[in-house]
mmCIF file of N, CA and C in Angstrom:
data_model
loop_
_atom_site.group_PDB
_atom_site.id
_atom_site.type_symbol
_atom_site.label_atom_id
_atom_site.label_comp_id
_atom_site.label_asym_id
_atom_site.label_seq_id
_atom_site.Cartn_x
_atom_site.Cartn_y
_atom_site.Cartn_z
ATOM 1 N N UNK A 1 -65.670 -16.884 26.052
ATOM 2 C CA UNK A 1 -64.449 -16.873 25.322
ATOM 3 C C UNK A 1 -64.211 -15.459 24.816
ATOM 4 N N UNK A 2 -63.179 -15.112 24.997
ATOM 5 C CA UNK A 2 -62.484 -13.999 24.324
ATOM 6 C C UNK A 2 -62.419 -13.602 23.201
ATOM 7 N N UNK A 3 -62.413 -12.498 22.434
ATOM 8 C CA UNK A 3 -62.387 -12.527 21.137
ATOM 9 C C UNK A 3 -60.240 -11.997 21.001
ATOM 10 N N UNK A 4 -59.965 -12.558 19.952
ATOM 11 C CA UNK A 4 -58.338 -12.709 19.413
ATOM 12 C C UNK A 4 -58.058 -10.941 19.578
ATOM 13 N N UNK A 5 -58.772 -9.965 18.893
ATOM 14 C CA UNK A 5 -58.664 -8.827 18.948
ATOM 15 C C UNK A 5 -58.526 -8.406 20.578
ATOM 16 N N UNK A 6 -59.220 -8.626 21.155
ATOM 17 C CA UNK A 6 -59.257 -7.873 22.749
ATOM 18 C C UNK A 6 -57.876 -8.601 23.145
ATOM 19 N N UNK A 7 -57.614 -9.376 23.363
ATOM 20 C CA UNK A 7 -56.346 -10.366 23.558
ATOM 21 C C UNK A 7 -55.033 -9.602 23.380
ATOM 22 N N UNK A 8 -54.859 -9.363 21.825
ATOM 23 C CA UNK A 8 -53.894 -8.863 20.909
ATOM 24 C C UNK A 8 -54.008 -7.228 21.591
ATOM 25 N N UNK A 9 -55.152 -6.620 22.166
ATOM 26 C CA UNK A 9 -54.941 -5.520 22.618
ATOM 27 C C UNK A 9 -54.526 -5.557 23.747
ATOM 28 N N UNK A 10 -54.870 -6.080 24.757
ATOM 29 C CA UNK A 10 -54.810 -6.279 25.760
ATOM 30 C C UNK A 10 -53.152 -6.633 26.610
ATOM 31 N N UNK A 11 -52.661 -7.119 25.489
ATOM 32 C CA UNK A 11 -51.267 -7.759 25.538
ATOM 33 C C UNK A 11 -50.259 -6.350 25.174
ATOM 34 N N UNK A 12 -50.830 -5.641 24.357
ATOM 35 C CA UNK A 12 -49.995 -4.534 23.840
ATOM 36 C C UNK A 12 -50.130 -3.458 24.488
ATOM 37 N N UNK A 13 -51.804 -3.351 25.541
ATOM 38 C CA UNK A 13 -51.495 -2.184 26.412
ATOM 39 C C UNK A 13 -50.808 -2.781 27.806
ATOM 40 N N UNK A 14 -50.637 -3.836 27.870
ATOM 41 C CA UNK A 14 -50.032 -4.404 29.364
ATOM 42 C C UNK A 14 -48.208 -4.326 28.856
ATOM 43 N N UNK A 15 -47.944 -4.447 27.777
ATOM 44 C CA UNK A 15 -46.705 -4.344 27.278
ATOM 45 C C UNK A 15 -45.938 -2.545 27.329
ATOM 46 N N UNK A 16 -46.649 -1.942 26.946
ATOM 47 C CA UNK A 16 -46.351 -0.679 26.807
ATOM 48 C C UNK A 16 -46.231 0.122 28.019
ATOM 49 N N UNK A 17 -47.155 -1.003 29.129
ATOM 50 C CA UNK A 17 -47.685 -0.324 30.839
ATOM 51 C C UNK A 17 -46.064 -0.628 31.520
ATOM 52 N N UNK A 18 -45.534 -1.946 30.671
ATOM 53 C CA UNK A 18 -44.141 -2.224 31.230
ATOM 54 C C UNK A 18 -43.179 -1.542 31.023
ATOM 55 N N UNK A 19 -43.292 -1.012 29.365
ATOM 56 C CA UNK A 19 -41.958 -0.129 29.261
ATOM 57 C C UNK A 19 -42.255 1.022 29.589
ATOM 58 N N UNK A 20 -43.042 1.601 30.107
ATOM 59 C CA UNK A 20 -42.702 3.041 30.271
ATOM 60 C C UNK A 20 -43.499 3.350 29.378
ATOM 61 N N UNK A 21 -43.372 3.030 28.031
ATOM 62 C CA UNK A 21 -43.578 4.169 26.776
ATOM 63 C C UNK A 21 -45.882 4.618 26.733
ATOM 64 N N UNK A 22 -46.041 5.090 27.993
ATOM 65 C CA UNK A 22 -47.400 5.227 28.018
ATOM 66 C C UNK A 22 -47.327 6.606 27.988
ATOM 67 N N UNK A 23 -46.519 8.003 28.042
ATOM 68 C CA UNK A 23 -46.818 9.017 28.813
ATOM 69 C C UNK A 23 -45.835 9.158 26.934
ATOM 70 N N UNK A 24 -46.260 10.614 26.764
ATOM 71 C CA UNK A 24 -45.871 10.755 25.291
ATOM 72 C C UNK A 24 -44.528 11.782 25.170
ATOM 73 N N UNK A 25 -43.942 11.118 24.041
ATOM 74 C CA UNK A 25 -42.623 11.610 23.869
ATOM 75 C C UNK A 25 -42.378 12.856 24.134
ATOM 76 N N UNK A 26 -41.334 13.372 24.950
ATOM 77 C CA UNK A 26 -40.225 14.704 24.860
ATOM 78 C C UNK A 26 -39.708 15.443 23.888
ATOM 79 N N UNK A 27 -39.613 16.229 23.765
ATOM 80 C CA UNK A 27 -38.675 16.999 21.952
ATOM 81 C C UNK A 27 -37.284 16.227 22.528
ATOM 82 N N UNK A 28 -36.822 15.920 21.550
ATOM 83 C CA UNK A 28 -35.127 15.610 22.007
ATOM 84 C C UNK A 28 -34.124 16.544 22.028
ATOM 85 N N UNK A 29 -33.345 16.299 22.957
ATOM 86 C CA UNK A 29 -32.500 18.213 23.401
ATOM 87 C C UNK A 29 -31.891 17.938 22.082
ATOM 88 N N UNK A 30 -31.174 19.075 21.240
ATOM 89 C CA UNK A 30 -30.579 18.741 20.063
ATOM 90 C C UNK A 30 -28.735 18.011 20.871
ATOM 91 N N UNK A 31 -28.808 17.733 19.148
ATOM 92 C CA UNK A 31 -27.246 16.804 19.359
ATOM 93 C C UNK A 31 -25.909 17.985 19.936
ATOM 94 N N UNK A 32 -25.255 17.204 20.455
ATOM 95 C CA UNK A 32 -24.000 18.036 20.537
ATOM 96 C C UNK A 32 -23.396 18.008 19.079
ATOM 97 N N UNK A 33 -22.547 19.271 18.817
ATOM 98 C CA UNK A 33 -21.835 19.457 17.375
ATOM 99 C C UNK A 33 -20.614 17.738 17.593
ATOM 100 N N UNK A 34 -20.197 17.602 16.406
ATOM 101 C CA UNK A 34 -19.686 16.162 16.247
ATOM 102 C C UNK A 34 -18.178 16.456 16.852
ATOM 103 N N UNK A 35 -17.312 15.538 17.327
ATOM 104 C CA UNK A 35 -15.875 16.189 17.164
ATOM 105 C C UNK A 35 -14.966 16.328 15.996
ATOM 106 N N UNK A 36 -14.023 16.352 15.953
ATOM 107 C CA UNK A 36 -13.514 16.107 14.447
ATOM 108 C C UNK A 36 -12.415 15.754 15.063
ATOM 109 N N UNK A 37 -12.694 14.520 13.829
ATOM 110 C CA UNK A 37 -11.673 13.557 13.692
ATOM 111 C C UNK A 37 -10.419 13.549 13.782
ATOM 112 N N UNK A 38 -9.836 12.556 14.318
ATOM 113 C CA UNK A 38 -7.948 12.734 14.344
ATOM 114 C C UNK A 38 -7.779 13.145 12.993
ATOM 115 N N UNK A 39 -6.513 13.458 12.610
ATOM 116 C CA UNK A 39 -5.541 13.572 11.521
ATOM 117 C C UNK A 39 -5.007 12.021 11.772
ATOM 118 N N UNK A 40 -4.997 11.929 10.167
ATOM 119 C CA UNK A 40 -4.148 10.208 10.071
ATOM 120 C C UNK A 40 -2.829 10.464 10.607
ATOM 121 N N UNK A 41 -2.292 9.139 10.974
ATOM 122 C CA UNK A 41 -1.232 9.029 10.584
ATOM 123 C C UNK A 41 -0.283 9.054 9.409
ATOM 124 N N UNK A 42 0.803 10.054 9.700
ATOM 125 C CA UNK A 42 1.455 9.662 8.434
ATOM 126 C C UNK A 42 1.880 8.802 8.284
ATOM 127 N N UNK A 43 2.111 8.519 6.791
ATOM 128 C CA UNK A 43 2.386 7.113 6.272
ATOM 129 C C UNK A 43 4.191 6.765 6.326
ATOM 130 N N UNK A 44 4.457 5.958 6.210
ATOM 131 C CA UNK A 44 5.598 5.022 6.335
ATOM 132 C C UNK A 44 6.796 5.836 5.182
ATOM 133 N N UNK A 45 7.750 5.685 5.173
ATOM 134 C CA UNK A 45 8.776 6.467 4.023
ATOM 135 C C UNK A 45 7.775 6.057 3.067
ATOM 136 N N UNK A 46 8.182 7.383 1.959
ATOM 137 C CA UNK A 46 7.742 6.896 0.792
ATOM 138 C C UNK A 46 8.840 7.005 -0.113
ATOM 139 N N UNK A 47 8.823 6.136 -1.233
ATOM 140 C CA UNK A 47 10.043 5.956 -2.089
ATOM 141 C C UNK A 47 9.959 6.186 -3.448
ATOM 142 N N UNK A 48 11.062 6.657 -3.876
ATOM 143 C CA UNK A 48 10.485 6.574 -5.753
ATOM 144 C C UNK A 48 10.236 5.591 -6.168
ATOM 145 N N UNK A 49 9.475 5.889 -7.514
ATOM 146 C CA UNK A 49 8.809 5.095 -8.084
ATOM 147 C C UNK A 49 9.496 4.267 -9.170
ATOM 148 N N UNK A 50 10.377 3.134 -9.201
ATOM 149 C CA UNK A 50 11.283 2.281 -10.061
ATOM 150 C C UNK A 50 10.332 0.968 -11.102
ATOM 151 N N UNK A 51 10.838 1.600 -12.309
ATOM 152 C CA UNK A 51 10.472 0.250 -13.323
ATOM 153 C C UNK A 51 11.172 -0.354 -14.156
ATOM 154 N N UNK A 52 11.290 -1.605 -13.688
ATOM 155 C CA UNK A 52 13.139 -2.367 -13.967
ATOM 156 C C UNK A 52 12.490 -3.026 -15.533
ATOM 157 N N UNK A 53 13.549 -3.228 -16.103
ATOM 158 C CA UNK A 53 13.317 -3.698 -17.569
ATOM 159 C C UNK A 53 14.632 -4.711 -17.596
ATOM 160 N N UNK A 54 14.232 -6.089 -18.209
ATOM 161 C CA UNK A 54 15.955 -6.736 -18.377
ATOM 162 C C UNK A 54 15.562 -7.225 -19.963
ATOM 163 N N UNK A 55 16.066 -7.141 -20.514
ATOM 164 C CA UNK A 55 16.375 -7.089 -22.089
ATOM 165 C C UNK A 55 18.063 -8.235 -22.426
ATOM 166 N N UNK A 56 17.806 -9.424 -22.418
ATOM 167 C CA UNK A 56 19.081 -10.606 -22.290
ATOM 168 C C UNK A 56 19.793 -10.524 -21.336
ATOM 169 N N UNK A 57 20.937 -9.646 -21.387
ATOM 170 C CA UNK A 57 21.930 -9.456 -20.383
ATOM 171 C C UNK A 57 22.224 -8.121 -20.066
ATOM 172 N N UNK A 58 20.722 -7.568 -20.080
ATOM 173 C CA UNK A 58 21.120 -6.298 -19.699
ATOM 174 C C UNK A 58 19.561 -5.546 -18.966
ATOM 175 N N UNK A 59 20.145 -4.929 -17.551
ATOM 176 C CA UNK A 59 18.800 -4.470 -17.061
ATOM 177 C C UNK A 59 19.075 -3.129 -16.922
ATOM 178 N N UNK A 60 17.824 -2.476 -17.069
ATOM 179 C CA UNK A 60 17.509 -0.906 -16.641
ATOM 180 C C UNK A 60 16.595 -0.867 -15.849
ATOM 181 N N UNK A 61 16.751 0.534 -14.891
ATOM 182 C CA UNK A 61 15.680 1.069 -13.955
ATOM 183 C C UNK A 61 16.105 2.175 -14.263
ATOM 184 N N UNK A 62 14.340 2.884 -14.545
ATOM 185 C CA UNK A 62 14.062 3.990 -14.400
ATOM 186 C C UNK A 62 13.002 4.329 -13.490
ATOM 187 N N UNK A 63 13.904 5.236 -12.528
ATOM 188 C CA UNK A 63 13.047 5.588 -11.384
ATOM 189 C C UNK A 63 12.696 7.294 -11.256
ATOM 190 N N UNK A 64 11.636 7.827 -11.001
ATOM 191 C CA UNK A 64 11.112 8.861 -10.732
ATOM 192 C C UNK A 64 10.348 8.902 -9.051
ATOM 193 N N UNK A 65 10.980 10.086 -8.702
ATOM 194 C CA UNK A 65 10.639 10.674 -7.156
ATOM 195 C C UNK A 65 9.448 10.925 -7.317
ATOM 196 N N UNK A 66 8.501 11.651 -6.713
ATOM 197 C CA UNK A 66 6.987 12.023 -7.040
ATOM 198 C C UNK A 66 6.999 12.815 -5.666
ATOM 199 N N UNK A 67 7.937 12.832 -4.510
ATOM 200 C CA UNK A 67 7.840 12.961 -3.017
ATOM 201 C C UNK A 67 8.659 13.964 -2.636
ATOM 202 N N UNK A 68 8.843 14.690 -1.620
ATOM 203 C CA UNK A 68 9.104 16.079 -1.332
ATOM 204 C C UNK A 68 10.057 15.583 -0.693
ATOM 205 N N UNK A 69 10.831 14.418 -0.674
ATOM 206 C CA UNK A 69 11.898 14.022 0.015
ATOM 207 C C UNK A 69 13.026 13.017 -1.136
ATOM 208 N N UNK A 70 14.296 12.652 -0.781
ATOM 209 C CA UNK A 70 15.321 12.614 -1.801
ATOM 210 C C UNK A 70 15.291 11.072 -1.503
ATOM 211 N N UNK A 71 15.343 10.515 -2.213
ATOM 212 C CA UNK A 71 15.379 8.762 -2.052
ATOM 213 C C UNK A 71 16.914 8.240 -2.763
ATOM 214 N N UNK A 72 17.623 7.566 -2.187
ATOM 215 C CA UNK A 72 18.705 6.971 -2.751
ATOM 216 C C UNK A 72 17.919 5.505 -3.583
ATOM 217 N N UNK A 73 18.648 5.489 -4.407
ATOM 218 C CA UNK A 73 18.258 3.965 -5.483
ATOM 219 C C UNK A 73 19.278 3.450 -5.459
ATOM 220 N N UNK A 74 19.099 1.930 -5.528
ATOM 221 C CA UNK A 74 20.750 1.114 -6.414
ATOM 222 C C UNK A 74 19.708 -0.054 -6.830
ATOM 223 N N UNK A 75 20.713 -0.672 -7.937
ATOM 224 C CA UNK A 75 20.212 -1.188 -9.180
ATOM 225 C C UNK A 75 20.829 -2.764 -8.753
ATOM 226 N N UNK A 76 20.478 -4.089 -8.468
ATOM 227 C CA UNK A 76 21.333 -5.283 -8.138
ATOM 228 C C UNK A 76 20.798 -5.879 -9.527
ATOM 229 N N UNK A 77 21.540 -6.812 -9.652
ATOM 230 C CA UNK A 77 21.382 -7.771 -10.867
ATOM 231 C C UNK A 77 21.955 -8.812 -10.452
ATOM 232 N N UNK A 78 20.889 -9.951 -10.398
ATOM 233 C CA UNK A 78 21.572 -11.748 -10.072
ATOM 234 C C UNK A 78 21.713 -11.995 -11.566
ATOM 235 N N UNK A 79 22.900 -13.208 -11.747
ATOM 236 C CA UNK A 79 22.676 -13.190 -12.828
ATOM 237 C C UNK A 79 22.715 -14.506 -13.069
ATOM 238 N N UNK A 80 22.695 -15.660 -14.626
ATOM 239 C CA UNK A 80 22.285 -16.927 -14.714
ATOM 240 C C UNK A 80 23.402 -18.018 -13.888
ATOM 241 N N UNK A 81 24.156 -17.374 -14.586
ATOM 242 C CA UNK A 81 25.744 -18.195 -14.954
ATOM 243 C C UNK A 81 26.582 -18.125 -12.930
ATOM 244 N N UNK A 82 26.666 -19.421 -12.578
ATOM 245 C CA UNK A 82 27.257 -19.463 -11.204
ATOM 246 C C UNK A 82 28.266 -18.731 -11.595
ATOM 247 N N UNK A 83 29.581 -18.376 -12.123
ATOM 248 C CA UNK A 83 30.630 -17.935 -12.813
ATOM 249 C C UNK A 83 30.492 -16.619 -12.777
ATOM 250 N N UNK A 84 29.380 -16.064 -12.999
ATOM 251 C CA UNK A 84 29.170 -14.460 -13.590
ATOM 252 C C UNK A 84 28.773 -14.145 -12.322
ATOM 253 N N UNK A 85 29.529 -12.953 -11.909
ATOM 254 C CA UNK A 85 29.475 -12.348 -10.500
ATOM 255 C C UNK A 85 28.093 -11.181 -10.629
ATOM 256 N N UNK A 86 27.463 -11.621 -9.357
ATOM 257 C CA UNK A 86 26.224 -9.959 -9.150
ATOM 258 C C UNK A 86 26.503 -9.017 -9.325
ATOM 259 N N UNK A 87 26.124 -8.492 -9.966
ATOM 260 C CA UNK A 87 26.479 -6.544 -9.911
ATOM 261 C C UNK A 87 25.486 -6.107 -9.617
ATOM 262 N N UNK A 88 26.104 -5.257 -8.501
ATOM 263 C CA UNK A 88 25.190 -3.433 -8.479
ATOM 264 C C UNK A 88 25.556 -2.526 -8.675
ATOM 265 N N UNK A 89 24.602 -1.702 -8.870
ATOM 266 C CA UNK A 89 25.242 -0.175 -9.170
ATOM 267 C C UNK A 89 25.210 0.504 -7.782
ATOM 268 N N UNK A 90 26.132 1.994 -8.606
ATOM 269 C CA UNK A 90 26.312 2.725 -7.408
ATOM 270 C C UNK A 90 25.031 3.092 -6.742
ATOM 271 N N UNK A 91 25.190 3.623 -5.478
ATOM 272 C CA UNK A 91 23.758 4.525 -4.953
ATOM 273 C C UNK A 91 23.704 5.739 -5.601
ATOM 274 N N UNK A 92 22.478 5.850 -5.972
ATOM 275 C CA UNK A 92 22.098 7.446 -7.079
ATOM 276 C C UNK A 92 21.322 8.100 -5.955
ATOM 277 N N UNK A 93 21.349 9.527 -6.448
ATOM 278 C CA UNK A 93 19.830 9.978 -5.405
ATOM 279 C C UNK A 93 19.220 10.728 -6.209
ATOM 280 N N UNK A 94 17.781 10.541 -6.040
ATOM 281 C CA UNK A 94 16.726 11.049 -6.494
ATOM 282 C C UNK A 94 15.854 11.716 -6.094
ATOM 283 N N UNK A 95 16.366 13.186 -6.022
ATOM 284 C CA UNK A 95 15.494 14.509 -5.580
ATOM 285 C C UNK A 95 13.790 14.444 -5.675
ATOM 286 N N UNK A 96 13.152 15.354 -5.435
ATOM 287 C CA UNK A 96 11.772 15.825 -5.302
ATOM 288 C C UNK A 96 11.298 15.852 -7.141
ATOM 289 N N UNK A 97 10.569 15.220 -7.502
ATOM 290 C CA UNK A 97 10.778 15.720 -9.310
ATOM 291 C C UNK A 97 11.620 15.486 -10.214
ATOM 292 N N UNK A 98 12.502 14.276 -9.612
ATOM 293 C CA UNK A 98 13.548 14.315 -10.490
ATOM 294 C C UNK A 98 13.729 12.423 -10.665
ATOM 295 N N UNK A 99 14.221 12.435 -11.904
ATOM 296 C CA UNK A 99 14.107 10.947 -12.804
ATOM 297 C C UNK A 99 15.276 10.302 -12.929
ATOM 298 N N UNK A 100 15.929 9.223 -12.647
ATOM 299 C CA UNK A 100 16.984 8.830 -12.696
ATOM 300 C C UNK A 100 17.254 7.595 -13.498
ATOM 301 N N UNK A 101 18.127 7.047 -14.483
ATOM 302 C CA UNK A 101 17.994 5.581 -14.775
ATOM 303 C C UNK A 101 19.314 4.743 -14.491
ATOM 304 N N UNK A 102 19.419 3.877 -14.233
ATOM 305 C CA UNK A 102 20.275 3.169 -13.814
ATOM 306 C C UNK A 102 20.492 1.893 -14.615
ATOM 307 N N UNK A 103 22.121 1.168 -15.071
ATOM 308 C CA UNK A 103 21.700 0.251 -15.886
ATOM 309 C C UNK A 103 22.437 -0.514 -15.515
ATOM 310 N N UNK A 104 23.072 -1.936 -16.032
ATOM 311 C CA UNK A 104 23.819 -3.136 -15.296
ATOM 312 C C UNK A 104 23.723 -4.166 -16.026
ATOM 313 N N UNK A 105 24.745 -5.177 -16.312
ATOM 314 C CA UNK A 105 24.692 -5.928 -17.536
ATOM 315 C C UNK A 105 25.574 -7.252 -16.951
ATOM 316 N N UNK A 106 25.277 -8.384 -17.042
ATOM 317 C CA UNK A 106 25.899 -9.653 -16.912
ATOM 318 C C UNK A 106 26.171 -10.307 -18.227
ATOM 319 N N UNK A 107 27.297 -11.344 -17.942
ATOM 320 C CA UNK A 107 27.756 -11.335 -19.815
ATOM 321 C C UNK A 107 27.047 -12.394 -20.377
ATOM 322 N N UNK A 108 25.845 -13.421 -19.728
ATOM 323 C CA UNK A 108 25.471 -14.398 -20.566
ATOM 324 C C UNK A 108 23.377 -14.058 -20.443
ATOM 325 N N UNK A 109 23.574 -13.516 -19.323
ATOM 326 C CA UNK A 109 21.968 -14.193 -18.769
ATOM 327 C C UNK A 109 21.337 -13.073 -17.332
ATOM 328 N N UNK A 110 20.333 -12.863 -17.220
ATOM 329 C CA UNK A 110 19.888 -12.157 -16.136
ATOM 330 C C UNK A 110 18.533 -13.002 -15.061
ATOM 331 N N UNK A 111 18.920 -13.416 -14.125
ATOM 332 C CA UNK A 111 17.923 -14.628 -13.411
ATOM 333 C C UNK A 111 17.130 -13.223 -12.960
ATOM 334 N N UNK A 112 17.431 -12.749 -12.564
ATOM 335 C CA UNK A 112 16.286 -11.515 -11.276
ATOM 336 C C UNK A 112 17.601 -9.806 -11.626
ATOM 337 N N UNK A 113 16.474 -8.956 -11.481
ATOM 338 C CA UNK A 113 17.055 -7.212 -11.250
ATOM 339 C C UNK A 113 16.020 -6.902 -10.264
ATOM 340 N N UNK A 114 17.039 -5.969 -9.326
ATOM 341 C CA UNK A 114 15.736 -5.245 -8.472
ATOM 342 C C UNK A 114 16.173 -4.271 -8.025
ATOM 343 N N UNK A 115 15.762 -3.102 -7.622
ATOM 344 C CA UNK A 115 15.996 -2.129 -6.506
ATOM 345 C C UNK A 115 15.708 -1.692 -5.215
ATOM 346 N N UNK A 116 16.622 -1.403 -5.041
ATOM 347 C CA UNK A 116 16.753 -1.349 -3.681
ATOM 348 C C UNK A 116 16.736 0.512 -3.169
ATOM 349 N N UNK A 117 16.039 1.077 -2.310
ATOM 350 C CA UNK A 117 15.866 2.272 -1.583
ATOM 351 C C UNK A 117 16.458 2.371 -0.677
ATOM 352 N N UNK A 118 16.844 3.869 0.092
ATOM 353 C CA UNK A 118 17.288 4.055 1.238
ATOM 354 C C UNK A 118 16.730 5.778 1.561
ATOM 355 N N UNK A 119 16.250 5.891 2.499
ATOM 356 C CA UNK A 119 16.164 7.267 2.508
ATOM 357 C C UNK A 119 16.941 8.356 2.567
ATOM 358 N N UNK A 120 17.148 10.000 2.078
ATOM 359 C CA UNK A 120 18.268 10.600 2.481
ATOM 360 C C UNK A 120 18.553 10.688 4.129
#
């Protein structure tokens, strides 16, 4: 009978006879330098930055550009009352750095305000 050790060796030099790995490692040629990476894509329009406030029957937006490009705003207001017609405001535009507010008023009630973008 065999002893477990000769076995366990025996198995690991017949294993190693299979892969190849008997004759001793090569230096490894060095790496090629990496490539560099795409450039992202640019991103999608970007728009100013609007924060609507409605206070009873009356909403404001104040919007600020932050972007090297001119964004048009308008201001809609639904309002409670079937009777009381939507208003929007005009289209404003809002330069590179520059802050705009916009306001709009229904005579009983305000259901929803929102704004709306367009690019120059």
């Amino acid at each position: 009978m065999r002893s477990p050790f000769r076995r366990t060796a025996a198995l690991l030099f017949a294993a190693a006879a299979l892969a190849g790995s008997t004759a001793p490692a090569s230096p490894a040629a060095p790496a090629p330098p990496a490539a560099p990476e795409p450039a992202a894509a640019p991103a999608g329009p970007r728009h100013a930055e609007c924060r609507t406030r409605v206070h009873g029957s009356h909403a404001t937006a104040h919007c600020f550009n932050g972007n090297a490009t001119t964004d048009h705003v308008q201001l809609h207001v639904e309002c409670v009352r079937w009777w009381d017609p939507d208003m929007d405001t005009a289209r404003a535009a809002v330069g590179p750095a520059e802050h705009v507010s916009l306001t709009q008023r229904c005579w009983l009630g305000i259901r929803h305000a929102w704004v709306t973008h367009r690019a120059a």
